[in-house]
PDB file of C-alpha atoms in Angstrom:
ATOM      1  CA  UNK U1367     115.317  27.250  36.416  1.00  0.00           C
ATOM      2  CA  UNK U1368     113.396  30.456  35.457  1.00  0.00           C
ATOM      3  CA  UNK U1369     110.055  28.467  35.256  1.00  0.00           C
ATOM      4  CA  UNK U1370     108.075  25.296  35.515  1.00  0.00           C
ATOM      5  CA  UNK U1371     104.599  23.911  35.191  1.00  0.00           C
ATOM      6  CA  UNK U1372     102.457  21.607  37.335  1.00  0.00           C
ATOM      7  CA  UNK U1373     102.532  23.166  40.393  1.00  0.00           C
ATOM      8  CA  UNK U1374     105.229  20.472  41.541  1.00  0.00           C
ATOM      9  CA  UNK U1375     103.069  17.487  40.580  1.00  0.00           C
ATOM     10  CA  UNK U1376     105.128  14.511  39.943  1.00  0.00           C
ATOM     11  CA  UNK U1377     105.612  13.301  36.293  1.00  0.00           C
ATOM     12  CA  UNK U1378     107.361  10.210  35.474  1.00  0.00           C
ATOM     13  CA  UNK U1379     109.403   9.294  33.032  1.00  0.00           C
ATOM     14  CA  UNK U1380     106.541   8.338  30.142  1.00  0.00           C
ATOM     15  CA  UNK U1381     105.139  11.647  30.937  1.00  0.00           C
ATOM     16  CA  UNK U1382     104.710  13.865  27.888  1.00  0.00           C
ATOM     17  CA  UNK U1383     104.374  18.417  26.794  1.00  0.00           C
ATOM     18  CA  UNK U1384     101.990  18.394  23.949  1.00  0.00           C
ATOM     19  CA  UNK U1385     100.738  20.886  21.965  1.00  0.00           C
ATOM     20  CA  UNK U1386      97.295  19.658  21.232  1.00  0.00           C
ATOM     21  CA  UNK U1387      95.311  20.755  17.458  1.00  0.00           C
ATOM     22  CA  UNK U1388      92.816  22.682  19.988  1.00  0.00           C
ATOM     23  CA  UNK U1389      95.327  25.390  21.144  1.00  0.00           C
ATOM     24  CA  UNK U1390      96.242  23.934  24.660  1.00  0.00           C
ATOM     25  CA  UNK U1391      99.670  23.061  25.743  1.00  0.00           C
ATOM     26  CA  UNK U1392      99.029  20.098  28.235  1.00  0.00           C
ATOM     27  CA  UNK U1393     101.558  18.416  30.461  1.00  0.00           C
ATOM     28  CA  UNK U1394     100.843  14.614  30.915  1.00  0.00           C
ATOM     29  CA  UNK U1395     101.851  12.442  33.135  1.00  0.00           C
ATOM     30  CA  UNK U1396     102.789   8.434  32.438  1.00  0.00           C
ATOM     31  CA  UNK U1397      98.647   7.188  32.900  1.00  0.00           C
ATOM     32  CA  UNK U1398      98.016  10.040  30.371  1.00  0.00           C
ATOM     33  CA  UNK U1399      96.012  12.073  32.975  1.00  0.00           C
ATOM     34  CA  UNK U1400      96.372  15.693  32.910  1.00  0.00           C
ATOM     35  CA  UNK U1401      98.674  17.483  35.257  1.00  0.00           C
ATOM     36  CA  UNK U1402      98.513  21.106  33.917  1.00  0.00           C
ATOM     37  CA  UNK U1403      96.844  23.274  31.102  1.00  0.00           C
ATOM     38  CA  UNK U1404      97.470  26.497  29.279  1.00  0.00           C
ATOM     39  CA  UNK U1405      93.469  26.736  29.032  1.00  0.00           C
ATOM     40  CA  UNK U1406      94.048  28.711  25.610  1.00  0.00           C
ATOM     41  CA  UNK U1407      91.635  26.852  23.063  1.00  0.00           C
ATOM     42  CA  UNK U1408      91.786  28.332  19.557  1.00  0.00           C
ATOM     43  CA  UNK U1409      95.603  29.089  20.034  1.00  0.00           C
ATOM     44  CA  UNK U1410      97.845  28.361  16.906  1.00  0.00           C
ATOM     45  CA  UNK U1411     101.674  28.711  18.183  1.00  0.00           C
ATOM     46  CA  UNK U1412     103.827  28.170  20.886  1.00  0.00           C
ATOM     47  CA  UNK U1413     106.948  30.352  20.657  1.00  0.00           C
ATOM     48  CA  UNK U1414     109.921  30.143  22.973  1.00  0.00           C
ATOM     49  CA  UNK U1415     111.200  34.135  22.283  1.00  0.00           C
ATOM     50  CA  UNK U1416     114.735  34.978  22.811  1.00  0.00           C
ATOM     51  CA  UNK U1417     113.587  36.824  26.353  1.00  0.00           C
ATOM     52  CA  UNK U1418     113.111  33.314  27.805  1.00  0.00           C
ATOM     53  CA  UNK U1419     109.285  33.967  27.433  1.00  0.00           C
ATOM     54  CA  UNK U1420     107.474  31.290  26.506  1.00  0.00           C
ATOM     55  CA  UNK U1421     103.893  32.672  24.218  1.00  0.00           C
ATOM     56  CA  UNK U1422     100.871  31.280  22.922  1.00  0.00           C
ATOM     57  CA  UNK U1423      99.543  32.671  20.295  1.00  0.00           C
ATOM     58  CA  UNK U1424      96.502  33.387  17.947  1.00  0.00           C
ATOM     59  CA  UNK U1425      96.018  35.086  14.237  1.00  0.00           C
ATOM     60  CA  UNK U1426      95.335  38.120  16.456  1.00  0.00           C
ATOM     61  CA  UNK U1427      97.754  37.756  19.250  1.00  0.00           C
ATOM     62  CA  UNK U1428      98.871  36.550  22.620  1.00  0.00           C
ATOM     63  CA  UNK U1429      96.806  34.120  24.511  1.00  0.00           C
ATOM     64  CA  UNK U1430      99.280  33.395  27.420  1.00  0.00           C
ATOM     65  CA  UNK U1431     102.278  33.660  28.737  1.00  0.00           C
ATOM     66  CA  UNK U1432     104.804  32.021  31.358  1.00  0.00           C
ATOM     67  CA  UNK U1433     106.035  35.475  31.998  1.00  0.00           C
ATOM     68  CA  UNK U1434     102.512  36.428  33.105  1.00  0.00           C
ATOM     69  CA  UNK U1435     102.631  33.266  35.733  1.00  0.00           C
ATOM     70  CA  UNK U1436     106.185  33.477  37.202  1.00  0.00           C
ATOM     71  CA  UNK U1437     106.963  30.259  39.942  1.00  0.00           C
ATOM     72  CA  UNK U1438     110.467  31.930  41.894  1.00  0.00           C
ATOM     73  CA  UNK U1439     112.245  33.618  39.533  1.00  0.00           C
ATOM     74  CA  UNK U1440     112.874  36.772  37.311  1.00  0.00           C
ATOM     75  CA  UNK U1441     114.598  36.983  34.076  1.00  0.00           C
ATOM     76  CA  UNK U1442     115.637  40.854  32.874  1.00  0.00           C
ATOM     77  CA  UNK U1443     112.758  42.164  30.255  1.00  0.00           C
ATOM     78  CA  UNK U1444     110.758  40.130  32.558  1.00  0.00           C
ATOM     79  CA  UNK U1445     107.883  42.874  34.207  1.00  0.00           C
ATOM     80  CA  UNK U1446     106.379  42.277  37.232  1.00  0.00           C
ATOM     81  CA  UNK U1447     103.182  43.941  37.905  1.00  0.00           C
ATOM     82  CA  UNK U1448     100.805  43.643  41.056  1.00  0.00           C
ATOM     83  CA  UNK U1449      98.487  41.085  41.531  1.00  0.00           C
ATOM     84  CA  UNK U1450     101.584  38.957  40.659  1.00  0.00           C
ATOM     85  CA  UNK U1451     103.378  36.322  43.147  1.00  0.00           C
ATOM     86  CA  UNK U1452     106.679  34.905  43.438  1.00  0.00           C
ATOM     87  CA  UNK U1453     106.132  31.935  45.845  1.00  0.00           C
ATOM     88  CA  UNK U1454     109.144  29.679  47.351  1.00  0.00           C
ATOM     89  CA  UNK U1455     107.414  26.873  49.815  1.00  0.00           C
ATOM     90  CA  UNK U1456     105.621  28.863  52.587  1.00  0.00           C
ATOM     91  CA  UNK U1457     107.259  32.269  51.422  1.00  0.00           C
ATOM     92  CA  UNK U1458     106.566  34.491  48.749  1.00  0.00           C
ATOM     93  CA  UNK U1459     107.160  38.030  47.296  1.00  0.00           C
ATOM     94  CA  UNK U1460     104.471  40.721  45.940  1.00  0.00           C
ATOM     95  CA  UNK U1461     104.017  44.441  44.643  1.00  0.00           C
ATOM     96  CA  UNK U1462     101.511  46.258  46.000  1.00  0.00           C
ATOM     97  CA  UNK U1463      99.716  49.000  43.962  1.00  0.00           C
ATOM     98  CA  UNK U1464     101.826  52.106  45.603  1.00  0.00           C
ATOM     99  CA  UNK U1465     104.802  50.449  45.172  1.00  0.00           C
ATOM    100  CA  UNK U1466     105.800  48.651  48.227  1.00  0.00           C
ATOM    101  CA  UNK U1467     107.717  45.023  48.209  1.00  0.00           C
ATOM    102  CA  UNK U1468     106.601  43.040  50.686  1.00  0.00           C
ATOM    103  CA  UNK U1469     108.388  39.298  51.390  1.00  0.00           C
ATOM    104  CA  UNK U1470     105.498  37.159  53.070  1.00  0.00           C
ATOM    105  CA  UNK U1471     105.509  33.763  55.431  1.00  0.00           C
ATOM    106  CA  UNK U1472     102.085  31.586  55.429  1.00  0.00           C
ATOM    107  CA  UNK U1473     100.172  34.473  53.693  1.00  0.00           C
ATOM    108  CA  UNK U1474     100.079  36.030  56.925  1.00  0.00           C
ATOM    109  CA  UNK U1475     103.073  37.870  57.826  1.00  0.00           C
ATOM    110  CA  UNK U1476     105.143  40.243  56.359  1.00  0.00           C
ATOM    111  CA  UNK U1477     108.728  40.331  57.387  1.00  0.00           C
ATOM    112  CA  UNK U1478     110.440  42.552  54.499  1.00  0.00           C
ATOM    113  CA  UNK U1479     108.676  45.877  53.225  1.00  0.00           C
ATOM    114  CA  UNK U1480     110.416  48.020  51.232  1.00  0.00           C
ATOM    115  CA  UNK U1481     108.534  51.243  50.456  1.00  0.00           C
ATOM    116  CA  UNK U1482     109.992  54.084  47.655  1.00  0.00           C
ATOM    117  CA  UNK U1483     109.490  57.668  49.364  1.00  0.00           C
ATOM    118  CA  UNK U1484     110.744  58.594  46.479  1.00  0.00           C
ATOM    119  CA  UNK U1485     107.658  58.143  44.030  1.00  0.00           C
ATOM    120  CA  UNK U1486     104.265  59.981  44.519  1.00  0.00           C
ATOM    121  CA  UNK U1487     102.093  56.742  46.353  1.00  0.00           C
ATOM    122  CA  UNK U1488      98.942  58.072  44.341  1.00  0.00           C
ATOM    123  CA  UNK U1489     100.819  56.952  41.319  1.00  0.00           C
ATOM    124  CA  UNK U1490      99.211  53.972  39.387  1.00  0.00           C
ATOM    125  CA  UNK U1491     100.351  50.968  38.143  1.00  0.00           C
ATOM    126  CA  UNK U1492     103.739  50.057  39.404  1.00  0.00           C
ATOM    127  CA  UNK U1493     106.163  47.119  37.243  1.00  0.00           C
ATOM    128  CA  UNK U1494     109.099  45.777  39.036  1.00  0.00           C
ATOM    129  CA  UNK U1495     111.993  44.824  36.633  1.00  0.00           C
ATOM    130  CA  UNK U1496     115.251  43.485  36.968  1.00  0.00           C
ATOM    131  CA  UNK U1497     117.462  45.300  33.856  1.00  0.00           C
ATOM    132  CA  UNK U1498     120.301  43.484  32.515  1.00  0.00           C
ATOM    133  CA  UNK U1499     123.011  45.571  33.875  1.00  0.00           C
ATOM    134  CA  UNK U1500     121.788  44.358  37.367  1.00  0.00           C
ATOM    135  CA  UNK U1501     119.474  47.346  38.510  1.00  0.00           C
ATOM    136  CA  UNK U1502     116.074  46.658  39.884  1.00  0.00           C
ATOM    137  CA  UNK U1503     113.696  49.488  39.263  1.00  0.00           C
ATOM    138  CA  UNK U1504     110.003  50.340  39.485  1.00  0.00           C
ATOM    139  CA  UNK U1505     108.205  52.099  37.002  1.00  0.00           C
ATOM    140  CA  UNK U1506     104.807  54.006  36.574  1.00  0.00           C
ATOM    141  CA  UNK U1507     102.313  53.931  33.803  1.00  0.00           C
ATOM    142  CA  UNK U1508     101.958  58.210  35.136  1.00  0.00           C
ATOM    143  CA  UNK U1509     105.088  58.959  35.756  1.00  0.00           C
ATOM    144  CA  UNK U1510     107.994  59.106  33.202  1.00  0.00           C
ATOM    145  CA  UNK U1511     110.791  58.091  35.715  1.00  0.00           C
ATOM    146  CA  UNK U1512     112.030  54.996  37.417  1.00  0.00           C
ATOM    147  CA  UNK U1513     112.912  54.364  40.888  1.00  0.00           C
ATOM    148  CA  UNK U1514     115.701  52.235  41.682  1.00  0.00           C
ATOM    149  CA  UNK U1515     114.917  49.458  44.079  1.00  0.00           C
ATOM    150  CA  UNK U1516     118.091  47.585  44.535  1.00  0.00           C
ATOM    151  CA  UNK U1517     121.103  46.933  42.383  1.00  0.00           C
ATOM    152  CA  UNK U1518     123.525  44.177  41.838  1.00  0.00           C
ATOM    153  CA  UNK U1519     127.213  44.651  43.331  1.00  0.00           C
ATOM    154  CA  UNK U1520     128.465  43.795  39.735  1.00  0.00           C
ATOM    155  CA  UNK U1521     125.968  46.494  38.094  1.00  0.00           C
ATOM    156  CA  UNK U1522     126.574  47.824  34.458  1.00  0.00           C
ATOM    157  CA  UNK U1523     129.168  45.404  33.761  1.00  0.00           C
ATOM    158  CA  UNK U1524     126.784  43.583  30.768  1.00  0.00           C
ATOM    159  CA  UNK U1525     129.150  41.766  28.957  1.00  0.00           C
ATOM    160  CA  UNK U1526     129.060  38.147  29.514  1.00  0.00           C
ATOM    161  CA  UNK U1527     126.950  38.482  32.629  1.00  0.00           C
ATOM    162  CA  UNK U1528     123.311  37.060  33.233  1.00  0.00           C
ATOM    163  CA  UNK U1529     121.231  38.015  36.076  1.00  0.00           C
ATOM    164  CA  UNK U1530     118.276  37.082  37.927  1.00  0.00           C
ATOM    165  CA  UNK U1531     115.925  37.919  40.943  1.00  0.00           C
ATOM    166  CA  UNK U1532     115.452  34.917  42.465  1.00  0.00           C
ATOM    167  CA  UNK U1533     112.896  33.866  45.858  1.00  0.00           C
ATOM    168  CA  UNK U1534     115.367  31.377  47.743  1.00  0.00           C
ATOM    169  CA  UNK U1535     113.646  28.577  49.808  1.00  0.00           C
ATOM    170  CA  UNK U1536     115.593  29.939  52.890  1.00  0.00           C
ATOM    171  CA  UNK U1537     112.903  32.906  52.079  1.00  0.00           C
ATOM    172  CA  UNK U1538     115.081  35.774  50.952  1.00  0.00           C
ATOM    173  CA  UNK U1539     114.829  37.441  47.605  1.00  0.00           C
ATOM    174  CA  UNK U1540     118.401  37.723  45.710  1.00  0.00           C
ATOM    175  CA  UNK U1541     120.413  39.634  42.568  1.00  0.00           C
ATOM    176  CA  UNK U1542     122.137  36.576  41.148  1.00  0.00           C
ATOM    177  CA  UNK U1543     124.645  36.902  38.397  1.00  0.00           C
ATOM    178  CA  UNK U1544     126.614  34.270  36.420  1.00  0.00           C
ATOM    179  CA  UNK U1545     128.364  33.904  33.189  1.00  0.00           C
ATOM    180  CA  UNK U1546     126.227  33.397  29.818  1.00  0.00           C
ATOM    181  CA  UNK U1547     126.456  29.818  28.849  1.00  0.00           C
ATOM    182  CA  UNK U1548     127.128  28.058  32.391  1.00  0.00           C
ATOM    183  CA  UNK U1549     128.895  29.022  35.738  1.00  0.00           C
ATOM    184  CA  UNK U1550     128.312  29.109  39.104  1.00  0.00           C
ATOM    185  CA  UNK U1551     125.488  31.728  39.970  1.00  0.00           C
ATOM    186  CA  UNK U1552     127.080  34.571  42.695  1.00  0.00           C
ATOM    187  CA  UNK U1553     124.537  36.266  44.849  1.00  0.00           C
ATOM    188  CA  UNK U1554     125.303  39.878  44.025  1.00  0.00           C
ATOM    189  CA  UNK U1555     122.045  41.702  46.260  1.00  0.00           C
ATOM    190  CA  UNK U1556     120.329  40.298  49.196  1.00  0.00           C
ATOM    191  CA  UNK U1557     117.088  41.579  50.323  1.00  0.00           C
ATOM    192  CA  UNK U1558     117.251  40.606  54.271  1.00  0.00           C
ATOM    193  CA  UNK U1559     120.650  40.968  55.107  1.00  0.00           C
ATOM    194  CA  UNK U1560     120.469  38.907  58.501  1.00  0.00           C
ATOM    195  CA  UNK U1561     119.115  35.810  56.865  1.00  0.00           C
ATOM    196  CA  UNK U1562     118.100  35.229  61.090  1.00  0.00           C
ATOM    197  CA  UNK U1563     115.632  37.714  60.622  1.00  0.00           C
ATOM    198  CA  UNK U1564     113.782  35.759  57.918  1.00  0.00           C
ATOM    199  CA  UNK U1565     110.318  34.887  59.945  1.00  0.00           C
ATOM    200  CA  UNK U1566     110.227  30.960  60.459  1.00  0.00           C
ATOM    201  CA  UNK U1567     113.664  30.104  58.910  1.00  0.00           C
ATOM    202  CA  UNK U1568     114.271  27.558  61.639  1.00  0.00           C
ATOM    203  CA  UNK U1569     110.758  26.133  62.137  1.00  0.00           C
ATOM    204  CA  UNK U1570     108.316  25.954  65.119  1.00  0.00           C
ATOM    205  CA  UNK U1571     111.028  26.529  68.509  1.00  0.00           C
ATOM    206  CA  UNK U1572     114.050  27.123  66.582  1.00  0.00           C
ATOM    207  CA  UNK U1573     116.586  29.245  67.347  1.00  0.00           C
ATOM    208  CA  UNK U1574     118.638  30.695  64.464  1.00  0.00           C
ATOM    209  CA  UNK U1575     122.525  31.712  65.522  1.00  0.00           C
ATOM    210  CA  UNK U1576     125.756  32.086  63.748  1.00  0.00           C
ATOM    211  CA  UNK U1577     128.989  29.897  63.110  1.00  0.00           C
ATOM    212  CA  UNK U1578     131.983  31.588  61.261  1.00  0.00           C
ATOM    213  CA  UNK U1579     130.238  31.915  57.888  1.00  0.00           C
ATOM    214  CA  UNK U1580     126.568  30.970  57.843  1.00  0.00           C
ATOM    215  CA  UNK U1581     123.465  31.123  60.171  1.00  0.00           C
ATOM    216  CA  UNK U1582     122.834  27.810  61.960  1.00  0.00           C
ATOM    217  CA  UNK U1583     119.481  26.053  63.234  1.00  0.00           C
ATOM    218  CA  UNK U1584     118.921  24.794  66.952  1.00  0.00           C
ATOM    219  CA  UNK U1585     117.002  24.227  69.669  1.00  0.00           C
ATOM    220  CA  UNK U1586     116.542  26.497  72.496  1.00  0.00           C
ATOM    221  CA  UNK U1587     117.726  23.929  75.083  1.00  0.00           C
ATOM    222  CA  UNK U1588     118.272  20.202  75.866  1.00  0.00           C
ATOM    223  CA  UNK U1589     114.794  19.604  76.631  1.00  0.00           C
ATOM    224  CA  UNK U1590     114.116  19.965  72.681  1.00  0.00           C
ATOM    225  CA  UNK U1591     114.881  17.605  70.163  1.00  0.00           C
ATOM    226  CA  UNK U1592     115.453  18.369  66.603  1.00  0.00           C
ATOM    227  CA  UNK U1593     112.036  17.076  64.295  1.00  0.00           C
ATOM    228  CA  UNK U1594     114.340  16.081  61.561  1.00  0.00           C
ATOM    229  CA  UNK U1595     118.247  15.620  62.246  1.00  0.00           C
ATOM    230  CA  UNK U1596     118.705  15.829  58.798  1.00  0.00           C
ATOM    231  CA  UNK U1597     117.256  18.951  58.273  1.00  0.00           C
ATOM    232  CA  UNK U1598     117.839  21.449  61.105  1.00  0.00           C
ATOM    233  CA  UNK U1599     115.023  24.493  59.729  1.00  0.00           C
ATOM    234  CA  UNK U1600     112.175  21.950  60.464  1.00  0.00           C
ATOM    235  CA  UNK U1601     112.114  23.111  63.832  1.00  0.00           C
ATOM    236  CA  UNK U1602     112.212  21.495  67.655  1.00  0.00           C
ATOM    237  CA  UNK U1603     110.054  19.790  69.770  1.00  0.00           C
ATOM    238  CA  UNK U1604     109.941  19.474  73.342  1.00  0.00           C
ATOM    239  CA  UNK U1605     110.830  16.009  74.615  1.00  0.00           C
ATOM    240  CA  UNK U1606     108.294  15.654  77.102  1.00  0.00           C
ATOM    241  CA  UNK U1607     104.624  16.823  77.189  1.00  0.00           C
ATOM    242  CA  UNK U1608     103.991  19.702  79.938  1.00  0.00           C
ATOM    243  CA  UNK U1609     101.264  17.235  80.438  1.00  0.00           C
ATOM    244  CA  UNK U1610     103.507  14.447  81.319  1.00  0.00           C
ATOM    245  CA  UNK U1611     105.925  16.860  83.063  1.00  0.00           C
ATOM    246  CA  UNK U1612     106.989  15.308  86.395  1.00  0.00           C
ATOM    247  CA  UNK U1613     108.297  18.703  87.554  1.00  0.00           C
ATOM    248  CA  UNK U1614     107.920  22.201  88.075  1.00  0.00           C
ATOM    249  CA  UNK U1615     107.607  24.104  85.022  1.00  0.00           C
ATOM    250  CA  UNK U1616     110.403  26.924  85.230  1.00  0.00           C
ATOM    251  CA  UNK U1617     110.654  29.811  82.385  1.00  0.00           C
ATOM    252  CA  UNK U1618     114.090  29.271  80.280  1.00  0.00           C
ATOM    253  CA  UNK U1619     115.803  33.148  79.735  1.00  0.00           C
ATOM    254  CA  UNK U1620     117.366  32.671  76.584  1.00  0.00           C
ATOM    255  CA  UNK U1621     120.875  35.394  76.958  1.00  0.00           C
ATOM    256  CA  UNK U1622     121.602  37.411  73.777  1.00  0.00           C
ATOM    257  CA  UNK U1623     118.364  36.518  71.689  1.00  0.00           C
ATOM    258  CA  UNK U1624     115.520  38.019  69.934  1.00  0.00           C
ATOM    259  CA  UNK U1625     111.952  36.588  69.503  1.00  0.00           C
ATOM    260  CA  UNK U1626     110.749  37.960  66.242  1.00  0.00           C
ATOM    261  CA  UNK U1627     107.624  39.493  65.737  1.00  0.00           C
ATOM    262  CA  UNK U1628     106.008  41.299  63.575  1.00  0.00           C
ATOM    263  CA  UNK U1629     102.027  42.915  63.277  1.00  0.00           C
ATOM    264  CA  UNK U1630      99.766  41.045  63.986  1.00  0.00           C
TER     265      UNK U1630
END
């Protein structure tokens, strides 16, 4: 899924899209109250182009855009500019006006920052975009070269191949590829190669460690419970209240771990 609308409000099954005689395209849910609005009165046509980019349109032009308001994910001919947001839950991924990528938790700290040396920073104007032999560049409305950000381990081979750049929910940004007209998508780039290193992956007192294949969630000892058994990243909690501790209080040294932290 490349996009959505409504902000993840529900919509039942008598919900409705509708392209209403005033220009708006208005999604509806069963009680016929609005959920979400293209706010583009006076528009005449709603195109779905071959890019994937859905446009409304006037007699004189483009009135919106869903590749102006991207949710998670980026198509190829897709640009991304600054002042624009991929968000994934509490995570989300922005371009900064000298260039730098930043991956974010809570709006409040940055975990990933990739900066390009390579590009004057006084430069204006920076677009991110995924091309569809798999390379991610930057370019500059000054400056008549690209810089390449990343590239997919299955660059340049275009034939049959579809790619996107996609903000996971375990907050990492991938390069995924699949075959045109179905397949399982392959990650072919990762952004944060120790996926432990992604702030807050295992919620309030996790700890995040490793099996044979995969990072795993836990608790930092047997005085912590998990908050949701079913769903290890929520986190821990103690057991018992310090309040209510009957005890001493003693200081746990955790062997072979890292507390990450990052400014501020």
């Amino acid at each position: 899924m490349v996009w959505s609308a409504g902000n993840g409000a529900a919509v039942d099954s008598a919900g409705s899209l509708q392209f209403l005689r005033s220009g708006h395209l208005r999604l509806f849910n069963g009680s016929g109250a609005t959920v979400w609005d293209t706010g583009t009165a006076g528009a005449s046509s709603a195109t779905l182009e071959d890019s994937g980019n859905l446009v409304i349109s006037n007699s004189t032009g483009s009135l919106w855009s869903s590749f102006d308001h991207p949710t998670d994910t980026l198509v190829p001919s897709q640009n991304f500019s600054v002042g624009k947001v991929l968000t994934s839950e509490r995570y989300s991924f922005s371009l900064s006006s000298i260039g730098n990528l930043t991956l974010t938790w809570n709006n409040s700290i940055v975990y990933w920052n990739q900066g390009n040396s390579s590009v004057n920073a006084s430069s204006d104007s920076p677009v991110l975009a995924l091309s569809p032999i798999g390379l991610l560049q930057l370019s500059y409305a000054k400056l008549s070269t690209v810089a390449l950000v990343a590239y997919s381990s299955d660059y340049d081979k275009n034939d049959g191949v579809f790619r996107v750049l996609k903000l996971d929910n375990d907050g990492n940004l991938r390069i995924y590829s699949s075959s045109l007209g179905g397949g399982t998508p392959s990650v072919r780039w990762t952004a944060v190669s120790d996926q432990c290193e992604v702030y807050a992956y295992c919620g309030n007192y996790g700890v995040c460690s490793y099996n044979d294949s995969s990072p795993v969630c836990g608790c930092p000892s047997q005085n912590f419970e998990m908050v949701d058994p079913n769903d290890s990243r929520r986190g821990c909690r103690r057991k018992v209240s310090l309040d209510s501790c009957q005890r001493n209080v003693t200081v746990l040294t955790l062997d072979h771990t890292v507390v990450l932290s990052y400014p501020p």
